[in-house]
Amino acid sequence: MAKLTIKDVARHAGVQPSTVSRAINNHPDINADTKARILQSIRDLGYIPDRAAKNFRTRKMRSISLLLPMTGSDFYNRLINSIDETLEDYDYDAGIFPLLSERRLSRYQDPSALPYHTDGLVFASLNPSHLYESLFTIQGLPAVVLDIITPDFDNVTVNNELGGHLAGKHLQERPAQTFVINVEERFHTPFASGVFAERLKGFRAAQQEAGLDFPDSQVFTSEFTLDSARDAARKVLDLREGNINVFTTCDFFAYGLLEEVKLAGLTLGEEVRVVGFDDEKQAQSLGLTTLRQPVEEMGRMVTRLLMDRIQDPELPIRSVQFKPELQVRRTT
Amino acid sequence: MAKLTIKDVARHAGVQPSTVSRAINNHPDINADTKARILQSIRDLGYIPDRAAKNFRTRKMRSISLLLPMTGSDFYNRLINSIDETLEDYDYDAGIFPLLSERRLSRYQDPSALPYHTDGLVFASLNPSHLYESLFTIQGLPAVVLDIITPDFDNVTVNNELGGHLAGKHLQERPAQTFVINVEERFHTPFASGVFAERLKGFRAAQQEAGLDFPDSQVFTSEFTLDSARDAARKVLDLREGNINVFTTCDFFAYGLLEEVKLAGLTLGEEVRVVGFDDEKQAQSLGLTTLRQPVEEMGRMVTRLLMDRIQDPELPIRSVQFKPELQVRRTT
DNA sequence: CTGAAAGCGCTAACAC
DNA sequence: GTGTTAGCGCTTTCAG
């Protein structure tokens, strides 16, 4: 059986191809009966429109690409779901491109790579200006950046500095020896979004405003493995002289700390107070005080900005910032 | 500036469009000098081939879709990297489609959805026959299934039953009260790959062969959260009368168990012996005895089978099975 | 409201 | 080794 085309449908329904096209695409100028007859023919024959032909002809892919450093975290899962949901209103699909390996990174330097075969791009926690050897790669494709403020693209962020500040103020309610567990940020890599540095900056500012000393020696760093988080936690606990306050710049690091606190037989919320950042699903069940980012709203906003820009590329650049909210739970 | 086409390049290089096409596509019938001149023109002008037009014309997308239940686990990350790497030999790209939400699941019932706008499909831990209301959705698109043996598609599996058997035999070396922590498999869902049931089956067989009693009451179930894994672990430890052996049908469940064992002050490898399954990255640092799946080889094989089938859809269905290998570490 | 016809950018016969 | 030409399947003017 040869491939069914719009011509076959037209013949079957006794109309011209252009009329079939109008029926498929919900064009207003079509008689309801004709339309019904055509749709019936389509069902009878089992016709499926050729997406490649349509994309080619209309110069629209009806899809966008989401580029992100990794997948599987609570944050990115929620983000993906929110973007998906919003795209449904536009009848668009999303392709997901986690930059898992060096290979992908270099392969995606090529303007004809898969991710750019699309109507627009979302960069999550990724700075296009650092990601690409040349922005020529993305050929002026509409793009929105999440997590990073940039003058070149629409962007959506959460006020991380404010979040760090809120964490600082909250922990100050119970004065104690104070520590931070932060990610070790390697700058000048595509993955240096700067969000963690901002959180720390806000926290530092809060300490300073309160006239509290906060030396670098009380900041420890961790990688994104539970082992590493626990290492950092142990270093903190080793320096403990009495009650302590700890700000972890993401929830994940707090998980390691909570384990170590339990193991050391210390009381959470008393001897050790902890504030995380992100409000991941686990944070709730662990009773972790943390800063909530409105991920769903952010996903919606990112999608809207992108779809707006796809419609009108000449729009002025927009920058939207959300506020994090402190979720007080048992660890403080 | 209007969009540059192959015609503009042809004019600039003083040749015909077809010659430019030959230059771009490494056609053998072309003079080396002409080719060099054309490629120079392409660089001079900044021409980028129109992928949509090419796809349309050649009826090839030069990309495949990878459908999988989720992302972010060590297993799937390694799988993706291995597939990516193998695809490079074919100059193909991979799109990743984690079935994170119900919305995606229903959206992807539509044959014109994004994932099917591609030359072939890989189903990882997903059974197409259960996934779709009708296989009409994928329109006879070349497909390979990973993790599930099916008569309808090429498939690549690891012998999970053998793995369970090996785990059983290994634990029998030190006779003790024996438990299993398994996933709660909801059958008749798209996500019921059956791999865990097979692992348990092999384990059971090993017990039976050794004439050991192994009642259902010694099998506990867990979900894919650390909390749930720890719950299951506590149930096991509560029933402990002396030394115990535990088989967790995936490494993840073992992580929870290891935590609880430590908390209970028990000695791993002595009072509590544990065998996991998957050999995730963490298993190594935790010293977990486990069954290693050759993920990279599996990814390579899946890709090769798919590319073969894309080249020749009439190929007979092939089924390839790999053997898991026991990695003995400190927990036994 | 429907039909006729042109053409998107590219590739692949077939000439030469 | 290069040119000529037709056409992939669809949408979109423009007529009527």
XYZ file of C-alpha atoms (C1' of nucleotides) in Angstrom:
696
model
C 0.000 0.000 0.000
C 1.385 3.323 -1.120
C 1.469 6.250 1.261
C -1.857 8.042 1.508
C -1.757 11.702 0.641
C -4.153 14.546 0.814
C -4.966 13.830 -2.844
C -6.324 10.396 -1.999
C -8.562 11.897 0.631
C -9.702 14.568 -1.818
C -10.628 11.994 -4.434
C -12.464 9.842 -1.876
C -14.466 12.812 -0.606
C -15.036 14.265 -4.064
C -13.307 17.584 -3.386
C -10.002 19.280 -4.144
C -6.844 18.897 -2.045
C -7.083 22.514 -0.932
C -10.477 21.821 0.600
C -9.119 18.845 2.486
C -6.356 21.049 3.788
C -8.929 23.544 5.013
C -10.846 20.778 6.746
C -7.764 19.480 8.538
C -6.561 22.862 9.648
C -9.856 24.158 10.986
C -9.975 26.891 8.443
C -13.078 29.067 8.985
C -14.051 29.230 5.300
C -15.501 25.772 4.938
C -18.972 24.327 4.840
C -19.703 22.215 7.916
C -21.107 19.336 5.852
C -18.159 19.262 3.470
C -15.849 19.263 6.445
C -17.683 16.383 8.099
C -17.585 14.367 4.876
C -13.857 14.952 4.508
C -13.109 14.023 8.112
C -15.102 10.834 7.558
C -13.049 10.037 4.473
C -9.902 10.589 6.500
C -11.090 8.097 9.090
C -12.223 5.612 6.455
C -8.914 5.663 4.704
C -6.735 5.943 7.804
C -4.994 8.982 6.432
C -2.301 10.607 8.570
C -1.023 14.031 7.465
C 2.635 14.101 6.537
C 4.224 16.173 9.236
C 7.452 16.637 7.311
C 5.607 18.091 4.345
C 3.540 20.343 6.541
C 6.563 21.583 8.475
C 8.368 22.251 5.253
C 5.539 24.061 3.652
C 4.503 26.212 6.607
C 8.027 26.778 7.916
C 6.738 25.925 11.375
C 7.617 22.837 13.391
C 4.975 23.226 16.081
C 7.537 22.116 18.620
C 10.110 23.699 20.878
C 13.287 22.344 22.409
C 14.101 22.411 26.082
C 17.823 22.333 26.779
C 18.871 21.572 30.316
C 21.952 20.307 32.147
C 20.377 17.102 33.400
C 17.043 15.469 34.081
C 15.424 13.450 36.830
C 15.513 16.011 39.599
C 12.258 17.062 41.152
C 12.811 20.608 39.921
C 13.297 19.693 36.264
C 10.512 17.124 36.273
C 8.079 19.723 37.526
C 9.408 22.229 35.037
C 8.959 19.826 32.122
C 5.431 18.989 33.179
C 4.511 22.620 33.520
C 5.940 23.516 30.116
C 4.201 20.521 28.525
C 0.917 21.540 30.033
C 1.183 25.114 28.865
C 2.231 24.061 25.369
C -0.962 22.085 25.045
C -2.850 25.369 24.756
C -0.838 26.125 21.656
C -0.921 22.590 20.274
C 2.831 22.427 20.503
C 5.136 19.609 21.646
C 8.395 19.817 23.556
C 11.600 17.931 22.866
C 13.899 17.490 25.830
C 17.641 17.747 25.438
C 19.642 17.103 28.599
C 23.295 17.989 28.016
C 24.454 14.803 29.648
C 27.745 14.324 27.913
C 30.579 16.245 26.313
C 29.575 14.566 23.081
C 26.147 16.155 23.131
C 27.640 19.496 23.956
C 29.905 19.429 20.930
C 27.350 17.854 18.643
C 24.892 20.589 19.499
C 27.323 23.249 18.289
C 26.084 22.416 14.813
C 23.190 24.617 13.694
C 21.651 21.657 11.873
C 21.543 19.500 15.009
C 18.183 18.152 16.107
C 17.435 20.600 18.941
C 17.387 23.549 16.554
C 15.004 21.905 14.159
C 12.223 23.558 16.062
C 10.403 26.885 16.467
C 12.068 27.995 19.666
C 14.390 27.159 22.521
C 14.181 27.129 26.284
C 17.494 27.154 28.100
C 17.027 25.949 31.657
C 19.907 26.832 34.000
C 22.069 27.229 30.937
C 23.548 30.392 29.495
C 23.444 30.361 25.698
C 26.224 32.919 25.576
C 28.553 30.477 27.322
C 27.120 27.298 25.855
C 28.019 28.091 22.290
C 31.298 28.914 20.685
C 29.207 31.279 18.607
C 25.568 32.274 18.896
C 25.469 31.658 15.157
C 24.605 28.121 16.145
C 21.067 29.003 17.093
C 20.530 31.263 14.106
C 18.397 33.845 15.815
C 15.906 31.199 16.841
C 13.468 32.541 19.453
C 14.837 31.648 22.875
C 14.031 32.097 26.556
C 16.449 31.562 29.410
C 15.393 30.213 32.780
C 17.432 30.863 35.950
C 19.809 33.398 34.445
C 19.335 37.089 33.811
C 20.758 37.977 30.441
C 20.368 41.112 28.318
C 20.223 39.097 25.086
C 17.210 36.862 25.709
C 13.872 36.847 27.437
C 14.503 35.403 30.853
C 12.699 34.098 33.900
C 14.371 33.857 37.251
C 13.654 33.515 40.898
C 15.225 36.051 43.223
C 17.915 33.809 44.626
C 19.589 36.584 46.530
C 16.329 37.322 48.305
C 16.017 33.621 49.071
C 19.446 33.509 50.646
C 18.584 36.632 52.588
C 15.344 35.112 53.899
C 17.223 31.990 54.951
C 19.752 34.135 56.805
C 17.130 36.231 58.599
C 15.174 33.142 59.568
C 18.164 31.358 61.054
C 19.169 34.494 62.956
C 16.021 34.149 65.058
C 17.948 31.565 67.018
C 21.545 32.838 67.298
C 24.137 30.090 66.935
C 27.337 29.125 65.211
C 26.474 29.361 61.490
C 27.534 27.319 58.442
C 26.749 27.063 54.763
C 26.974 24.057 52.471
C 27.222 25.246 48.896
C 27.953 23.744 45.499
C 31.423 24.140 44.167
C 30.739 26.270 41.153
C 33.123 25.984 38.306
C 32.773 29.214 36.482
C 33.257 29.615 32.775
C 31.542 26.302 32.148
C 28.163 26.144 30.436
C 26.745 24.894 33.685
C 27.627 27.883 35.791
C 24.222 29.459 36.099
C 25.278 31.494 39.120
C 22.157 30.711 41.126
C 24.062 29.197 44.031
C 26.453 32.105 44.267
C 23.472 34.438 44.490
C 21.888 32.437 47.259
C 25.102 32.604 49.215
C 25.422 36.310 48.509
C 21.982 36.998 49.932
C 22.750 34.914 52.973
C 26.006 36.802 53.533
C 24.209 40.119 53.230
C 21.746 39.067 55.924
C 24.610 38.172 58.252
C 26.321 41.457 57.579
C 23.166 43.496 58.174
C 22.824 41.799 61.530
C 26.435 42.638 62.314
C 27.377 38.983 62.438
C 30.775 37.693 61.487
C 30.676 35.059 58.768
C 34.104 33.882 57.636
C 34.727 31.822 54.502
C 35.968 29.008 56.687
C 32.362 28.314 57.602
C 31.352 27.672 54.011
C 31.810 24.112 52.792
C 31.254 22.776 49.319
C 29.693 19.619 47.993
C 29.031 17.877 44.712
C 25.701 16.452 43.618
C 26.176 13.046 45.184
C 24.842 11.959 48.536
C 28.325 10.834 49.539
C 29.763 14.241 48.916
C 26.907 15.952 50.749
C 27.520 13.760 53.758
C 31.229 14.522 53.675
C 30.471 18.210 53.808
C 27.942 17.611 56.594
C 30.530 15.785 58.673
C 32.976 18.659 58.291
C 30.318 21.011 59.610
C 29.418 18.762 62.532
C 33.079 18.352 63.429
C 33.340 22.098 63.973
C 30.194 22.215 66.102
C 30.768 23.736 69.537
C 27.159 24.115 70.644
C 23.959 24.697 68.739
C 24.448 25.347 65.052
C 22.534 26.842 62.127
C 23.136 25.525 58.617
C 22.015 26.927 55.285
C 22.370 24.496 52.407
C 22.080 26.255 49.057
C 19.925 23.418 47.755
C 17.720 20.803 49.382
C 19.848 17.981 48.101
C 22.772 18.922 50.328
C 20.408 19.047 53.287
C 19.471 15.390 52.765
C 23.052 14.368 53.472
C 23.180 16.645 56.470
C 19.954 15.263 57.908
C 21.324 11.738 57.686
C 24.508 12.703 59.484
C 22.636 14.612 62.159
C 20.517 11.563 62.855
C 23.577 9.334 62.919
C 25.264 11.671 65.388
C 22.205 11.470 67.617
C 21.604 15.217 67.490
C 18.211 16.886 67.641
C 17.068 18.535 64.460
C 15.451 21.908 64.937
C 17.287 22.324 68.203
C 20.945 21.434 68.296
C 21.032 21.628 64.545
C 18.804 23.935 62.561
C 18.726 23.612 58.799
C 17.317 25.650 55.932
C 17.456 24.266 52.393
C 16.534 25.708 49.014
C 14.120 24.467 46.311
C 11.348 22.775 48.286
C 11.690 19.466 46.506
C 9.126 16.754 47.114
C 11.397 15.061 49.649
C 11.785 18.270 51.636
C 8.195 18.026 52.705
C 8.347 14.450 53.973
C 11.647 15.173 55.719
C 10.179 18.271 57.354
C 12.912 20.447 55.914
C 12.547 24.202 56.197
C 13.344 25.515 52.764
C 12.729 28.157 50.110
C 10.038 27.361 47.652
C 10.403 28.332 44.018
C 7.152 28.631 42.067
C 8.380 26.116 39.478
C 5.027 25.608 37.793
C 4.465 29.328 37.389
C 7.982 29.710 36.091
C 7.396 26.974 33.512
C 4.193 28.629 32.410
C 5.864 32.017 32.125
C 8.828 30.663 30.174
C 6.481 29.002 27.715
C 4.340 32.094 27.281
C 7.328 34.325 26.686
C 8.650 31.908 24.115
C 5.367 31.511 22.276
C 4.947 35.286 22.237
C 8.369 35.688 20.758
C 7.736 32.989 18.158
C 4.680 34.943 17.100
C 6.535 38.226 17.083
C 10.342 38.040 17.050
C 10.597 41.829 17.219
C 9.181 42.044 20.729
C 11.414 43.868 23.220
C 13.319 41.558 25.573
C 11.422 40.773 28.757
C 12.789 39.786 32.137
C 10.502 38.282 34.772
C 11.494 37.545 38.315
C 9.612 35.478 40.878
C 10.024 35.612 44.625
C 10.963 32.544 46.652
C 8.904 31.815 49.742
C 10.124 30.476 53.033
C 8.474 27.190 54.023
C 8.991 26.718 57.729
C 9.030 23.087 58.844
C 10.519 20.983 61.586
C 14.211 21.602 60.943
C 14.021 25.140 62.353
C 18.132 39.385 4.619
C 16.117 36.674 2.924
C 16.740 33.051 3.757
C 19.722 31.616 1.921
C 18.974 28.596 -0.219
C 21.006 26.146 -2.159
C 20.362 28.304 -5.215
C 22.214 31.239 -3.714
C 25.177 29.027 -3.013
C 25.031 27.652 -6.551
C 25.062 31.119 -8.045
C 27.923 32.233 -5.812
C 30.008 29.189 -6.704
C 29.033 29.279 -10.374
C 27.459 25.824 -10.442
C 24.015 24.262 -10.432
C 21.980 23.513 -7.281
C 22.353 19.777 -7.805
C 26.118 20.109 -7.660
C 25.869 21.993 -4.394
C 23.676 19.216 -3.093
C 26.302 16.675 -4.082
C 28.973 18.694 -2.312
C 26.973 18.914 0.891
C 26.012 15.268 0.952
C 29.445 13.843 0.215
C 28.307 12.351 -3.015
C 31.164 10.433 -4.684
C 30.580 11.840 -8.180
C 32.066 15.252 -7.662
C 35.321 16.920 -8.512
C 37.400 17.695 -5.436
C 38.097 21.269 -6.548
C 34.474 22.019 -7.327
C 33.526 20.645 -3.953
C 36.122 22.785 -2.172
C 34.916 25.870 -3.996
C 31.315 25.165 -3.081
C 32.130 24.553 0.560
C 33.996 27.839 0.594
C 30.951 29.607 -0.839
C 28.841 28.028 1.847
C 31.154 29.394 4.524
C 31.358 32.807 2.846
C 27.629 33.149 2.697
C 26.861 31.485 6.029
C 24.468 29.098 4.365
C 22.738 26.497 6.547
C 20.853 23.702 4.766
C 17.134 23.670 5.425
C 16.625 20.544 7.446
C 12.865 20.571 6.978
C 13.206 20.624 3.208
C 15.792 17.879 3.258
C 13.736 15.703 5.574
C 10.713 16.221 3.406
C 12.485 15.468 0.187
C 14.447 12.408 1.353
C 11.700 11.071 3.596
C 14.342 10.574 6.269
C 14.632 12.493 9.509
C 18.095 11.306 10.486
C 16.892 11.041 14.048
C 15.331 8.463 16.307
C 13.186 8.775 19.406
C 13.925 7.154 22.699
C 10.831 6.595 24.801
C 11.380 5.754 28.437
C 9.427 5.870 31.695
C 11.664 8.420 33.396
C 15.124 9.936 33.272
C 17.892 10.770 35.681
C 18.695 7.309 36.949
C 22.187 6.014 36.468
C 20.860 3.251 34.218
C 19.028 5.532 31.817
C 21.794 8.113 31.744
C 24.291 5.473 30.710
C 21.834 4.097 28.199
C 21.279 7.506 26.617
C 24.995 8.157 26.391
C 25.632 4.793 24.820
C 22.881 5.245 22.238
C 24.084 8.773 21.460
C 27.594 7.544 20.969
C 26.557 4.735 18.641
C 24.290 7.019 16.633
C 27.239 9.240 15.878
C 28.541 6.534 13.535
C 25.375 6.928 11.505
C 25.215 10.722 11.797
C 21.895 10.429 13.558
C 20.522 12.302 16.557
C 18.328 11.055 19.374
C 15.305 12.739 20.878
C 14.445 11.743 24.415
C 10.858 11.332 25.516
C 10.383 10.439 29.160
C 6.733 9.535 29.817
C 6.648 11.649 32.919
C 2.993 12.493 33.038
C -0.400 11.151 32.077
C -0.649 14.075 29.715
C 2.343 12.927 27.714
C 1.010 9.416 27.643
C -2.267 10.498 26.111
C -0.732 13.095 23.841
C 1.594 10.487 22.426
C -1.333 8.332 21.357
C -1.558 10.616 18.351
C 0.409 9.356 15.350
C 1.343 12.916 14.458
C 2.912 13.610 17.839
C 6.533 14.692 17.929
C 8.153 11.378 18.949
C 6.953 9.672 15.770
C 8.302 12.365 13.514
C 11.457 10.333 13.261
C 12.983 7.311 11.510
C 12.660 4.846 14.356
C 11.796 4.254 17.967
C 13.511 2.768 20.968
C 11.231 1.698 23.792
C 13.213 1.390 27.003
C 11.463 -0.639 29.721
C 8.215 0.049 27.928
C 5.999 -2.379 26.063
C 4.552 -0.797 22.928
C 1.737 -3.330 22.911
C 0.561 -2.035 26.287
C 1.553 1.568 25.795
C -0.791 2.233 22.917
C -4.494 1.831 22.602
C -3.652 0.711 19.099
C -0.317 0.044 17.450
C -1.695 2.128 14.596
C -0.189 5.031 16.511
C 3.341 4.173 15.496
C 2.401 3.390 11.900
C 4.797 0.528 11.387
C 7.726 2.757 12.294
C 10.881 0.694 12.893
C 11.122 -0.019 16.611
C 13.309 -1.834 19.101
C 12.313 -2.743 22.632
C 14.756 -2.786 25.504
C 14.149 -4.854 28.648
C 11.149 -6.793 27.352
C 10.994 -9.832 25.136
C 8.245 -9.394 22.579
C 7.463 -11.334 19.405
C 6.459 -8.174 17.535
C 9.653 -6.123 17.733
C 13.390 -6.503 17.808
C 14.326 -6.647 21.441
C 17.315 -6.523 23.738
C 17.180 -7.827 27.254
C 19.334 -8.939 30.087
C 18.606 -12.338 31.567
C 16.921 -11.124 34.704
C 15.908 -14.584 35.790
C 19.521 -15.691 35.635
C 20.446 -12.614 37.642
C 17.969 -13.475 40.368
C 19.265 -17.019 40.328
C 22.863 -15.895 40.716
C 21.853 -13.670 43.611
C 20.101 -16.615 45.255
C 23.021 -19.007 44.815
C 25.465 -16.438 46.094
C 23.496 -15.690 49.232
C 23.073 -19.412 49.898
C 26.800 -19.677 50.481
C 26.064 -18.332 53.928
C 22.784 -19.933 55.051
C 20.524 -17.539 56.935
C 17.005 -16.245 57.204
C 16.284 -14.817 53.728
C 14.287 -11.815 52.512
C 13.537 -9.997 49.294
C 12.682 -6.352 48.763
C 10.908 -5.972 45.449
C 9.022 -3.285 43.577
C 5.288 -3.372 43.729
C 4.485 -4.031 40.123
C 1.201 -2.821 38.859
C 0.505 -4.978 35.896
C -1.468 -3.865 32.878
C 0.137 -0.478 33.074
C 2.536 0.720 30.406
C 5.262 0.624 32.992
C 5.039 -3.039 33.844
C 8.121 -4.247 32.067
C 8.191 -7.452 34.108
C 11.914 -7.274 34.802
C 11.490 -7.262 38.561
C 9.142 -10.225 38.536
C 11.735 -12.161 36.559
C 14.472 -11.326 39.009
C 12.313 -12.585 41.828
C 11.402 -15.678 39.858
C 15.049 -16.595 39.345
C 15.755 -16.014 43.003
C 12.849 -18.235 43.993
C 14.069 -20.963 41.652
C 17.485 -20.904 43.291
C 15.882 -21.308 46.712
C 13.749 -24.167 45.497
C 16.684 -25.975 43.890
C 18.515 -25.795 47.195
C 15.463 -27.221 48.936
C 14.956 -24.010 50.892
C 11.595 -22.789 52.012
C 10.825 -19.271 50.830
C 7.361 -18.028 51.767
C 5.717 -14.922 50.313
C 5.721 -13.414 53.769
C 9.436 -12.822 53.344
C 8.976 -10.672 50.280
C 8.395 -6.979 50.927
C 7.636 -4.284 48.415
C 8.812 -0.727 48.010
C 8.260 2.256 45.787
C 10.986 4.315 44.145
C 11.489 6.705 47.013
C 14.137 6.440 49.672
C 11.479 6.731 52.352
C 9.610 3.762 51.019
C 12.772 1.714 50.668
C 13.622 2.407 54.275
C 10.144 1.402 55.382
C 10.553 -1.932 53.656
C 14.008 -2.300 55.158
C 12.674 -1.746 58.674
C 10.040 -4.416 58.158
C 12.758 -6.843 57.185
C 14.960 -5.930 60.134
C 12.020 -6.280 62.526
C 11.670 -9.909 61.518
C 15.374 -10.594 61.933
C 16.087 -13.446 64.333
C 19.776 -13.945 63.636
C 21.892 -13.376 60.568
C 19.911 -12.482 57.490
C 20.342 -12.442 53.709
C 18.505 -9.866 51.649
C 18.064 -9.640 47.880
C 16.810 -6.279 46.672
C 15.587 -6.484 43.103
C 17.272 -3.187 42.354
C 20.168 -1.263 43.868
C 17.967 1.616 44.822
C 16.110 -0.417 47.439
C 19.440 -1.542 48.847
C 20.410 2.061 49.558
C 17.530 2.368 51.993
C 18.412 -0.938 53.559
C 22.047 0.026 54.018
C 21.013 3.183 55.821
C 18.751 1.262 58.191
C 21.371 -1.394 58.836
C 23.859 1.285 59.817
C 21.286 2.982 62.017
C 20.536 -0.319 63.728
C 24.241 -0.787 64.421
C 24.391 -4.063 62.532
C 27.388 -5.318 60.602
C 27.006 -5.380 56.858
C 28.375 -8.495 55.210
C 27.970 -10.404 58.456
C 24.743 -9.966 60.357
C 23.140 -8.602 57.233
C 24.176 -9.654 53.768
C 22.772 -7.801 50.798
C 22.732 -8.334 47.060
C 21.301 -5.629 44.790
C 20.667 -5.465 41.059
C 21.888 -2.992 38.399
C 25.352 -2.001 39.605
C 24.626 1.686 39.641
C 27.451 4.124 40.238
C 26.555 4.411 43.926
C 26.706 0.648 44.376
C 30.431 0.768 43.925
C 31.108 3.454 46.495
C 28.750 1.771 48.949
C 30.466 -1.585 48.445
C 27.200 -3.205 47.442
C 27.308 -6.702 45.981
C 25.092 -6.535 42.929
C 24.355 -7.783 39.434
C 25.904 -5.799 36.672
C 24.008 -5.214 33.446
C 26.142 -4.385 30.429
C 24.221 -1.164 29.819
C 26.634 0.304 27.288
C 26.650 -2.862 25.217
C 22.888 -2.998 25.413
C 22.615 0.580 24.204
C 24.947 -0.170 21.316
C 23.000 -3.285 20.381
C 19.636 -1.537 20.529
C 20.933 1.192 18.244
C 22.437 -1.246 15.765
C 19.270 -3.302 15.585
C 17.229 -0.179 15.001
C 19.506 1.228 12.330
C 19.541 -2.145 10.587
C 15.790 -2.219 10.577
C 15.550 1.346 9.317
C 17.730 0.282 6.405
C 15.738 -2.868 5.795
C 12.284 -3.031 7.390
C 11.779 -6.569 6.089
C 14.469 -8.059 8.297
C 13.290 -10.936 10.504
C 12.724 -9.968 14.133
C 15.790 -10.364 16.294
C 16.015 -10.981 20.002
C 19.301 -10.467 21.842
C 19.894 -11.342 25.455
C 22.816 -10.328 27.625
C 23.946 -12.033 30.795
C 24.177 -10.177 34.085
C 27.370 -10.580 36.080
C 27.678 -10.827 39.821
C 29.885 -8.109 41.321
C 30.931 -9.279 44.750
C 31.661 -6.440 47.165
C 31.620 -5.788 50.880
C 27.942 -6.442 51.592
C 28.350 -10.224 51.203
C -17.493 28.349 0.001
C -14.622 25.637 -3.362
C -11.311 24.978 -7.209
C -7.055 25.728 -9.857
C -2.400 26.419 -9.756
C 1.951 27.736 -7.992
C 5.678 26.759 -5.213
C 8.276 26.009 -0.447
C 14.055 23.920 -0.729
C 15.911 20.167 -1.762
C 17.404 15.648 -4.143
C 17.679 12.166 -7.684
C 17.026 10.427 -12.137
C 18.502 11.072 -16.498
C 21.080 13.495 -20.048
C 25.259 15.045 -21.846
C 31.647 15.228 -13.389
C 27.984 18.516 -14.074
C 23.517 20.258 -15.798
C 18.549 19.811 -16.543
C 14.283 18.767 -14.867
C 10.661 16.918 -12.246
C 8.483 16.489 -8.091
C 8.126 15.062 -2.781
C 2.915 16.612 0.117
C 1.230 20.275 1.561
C -0.698 25.200 1.954
C -1.984 29.468 0.067
C -2.977 32.830 -2.896
C -6.296 34.139 -6.376
C -10.484 33.264 -9.206
C -14.970 32.270 -9.497
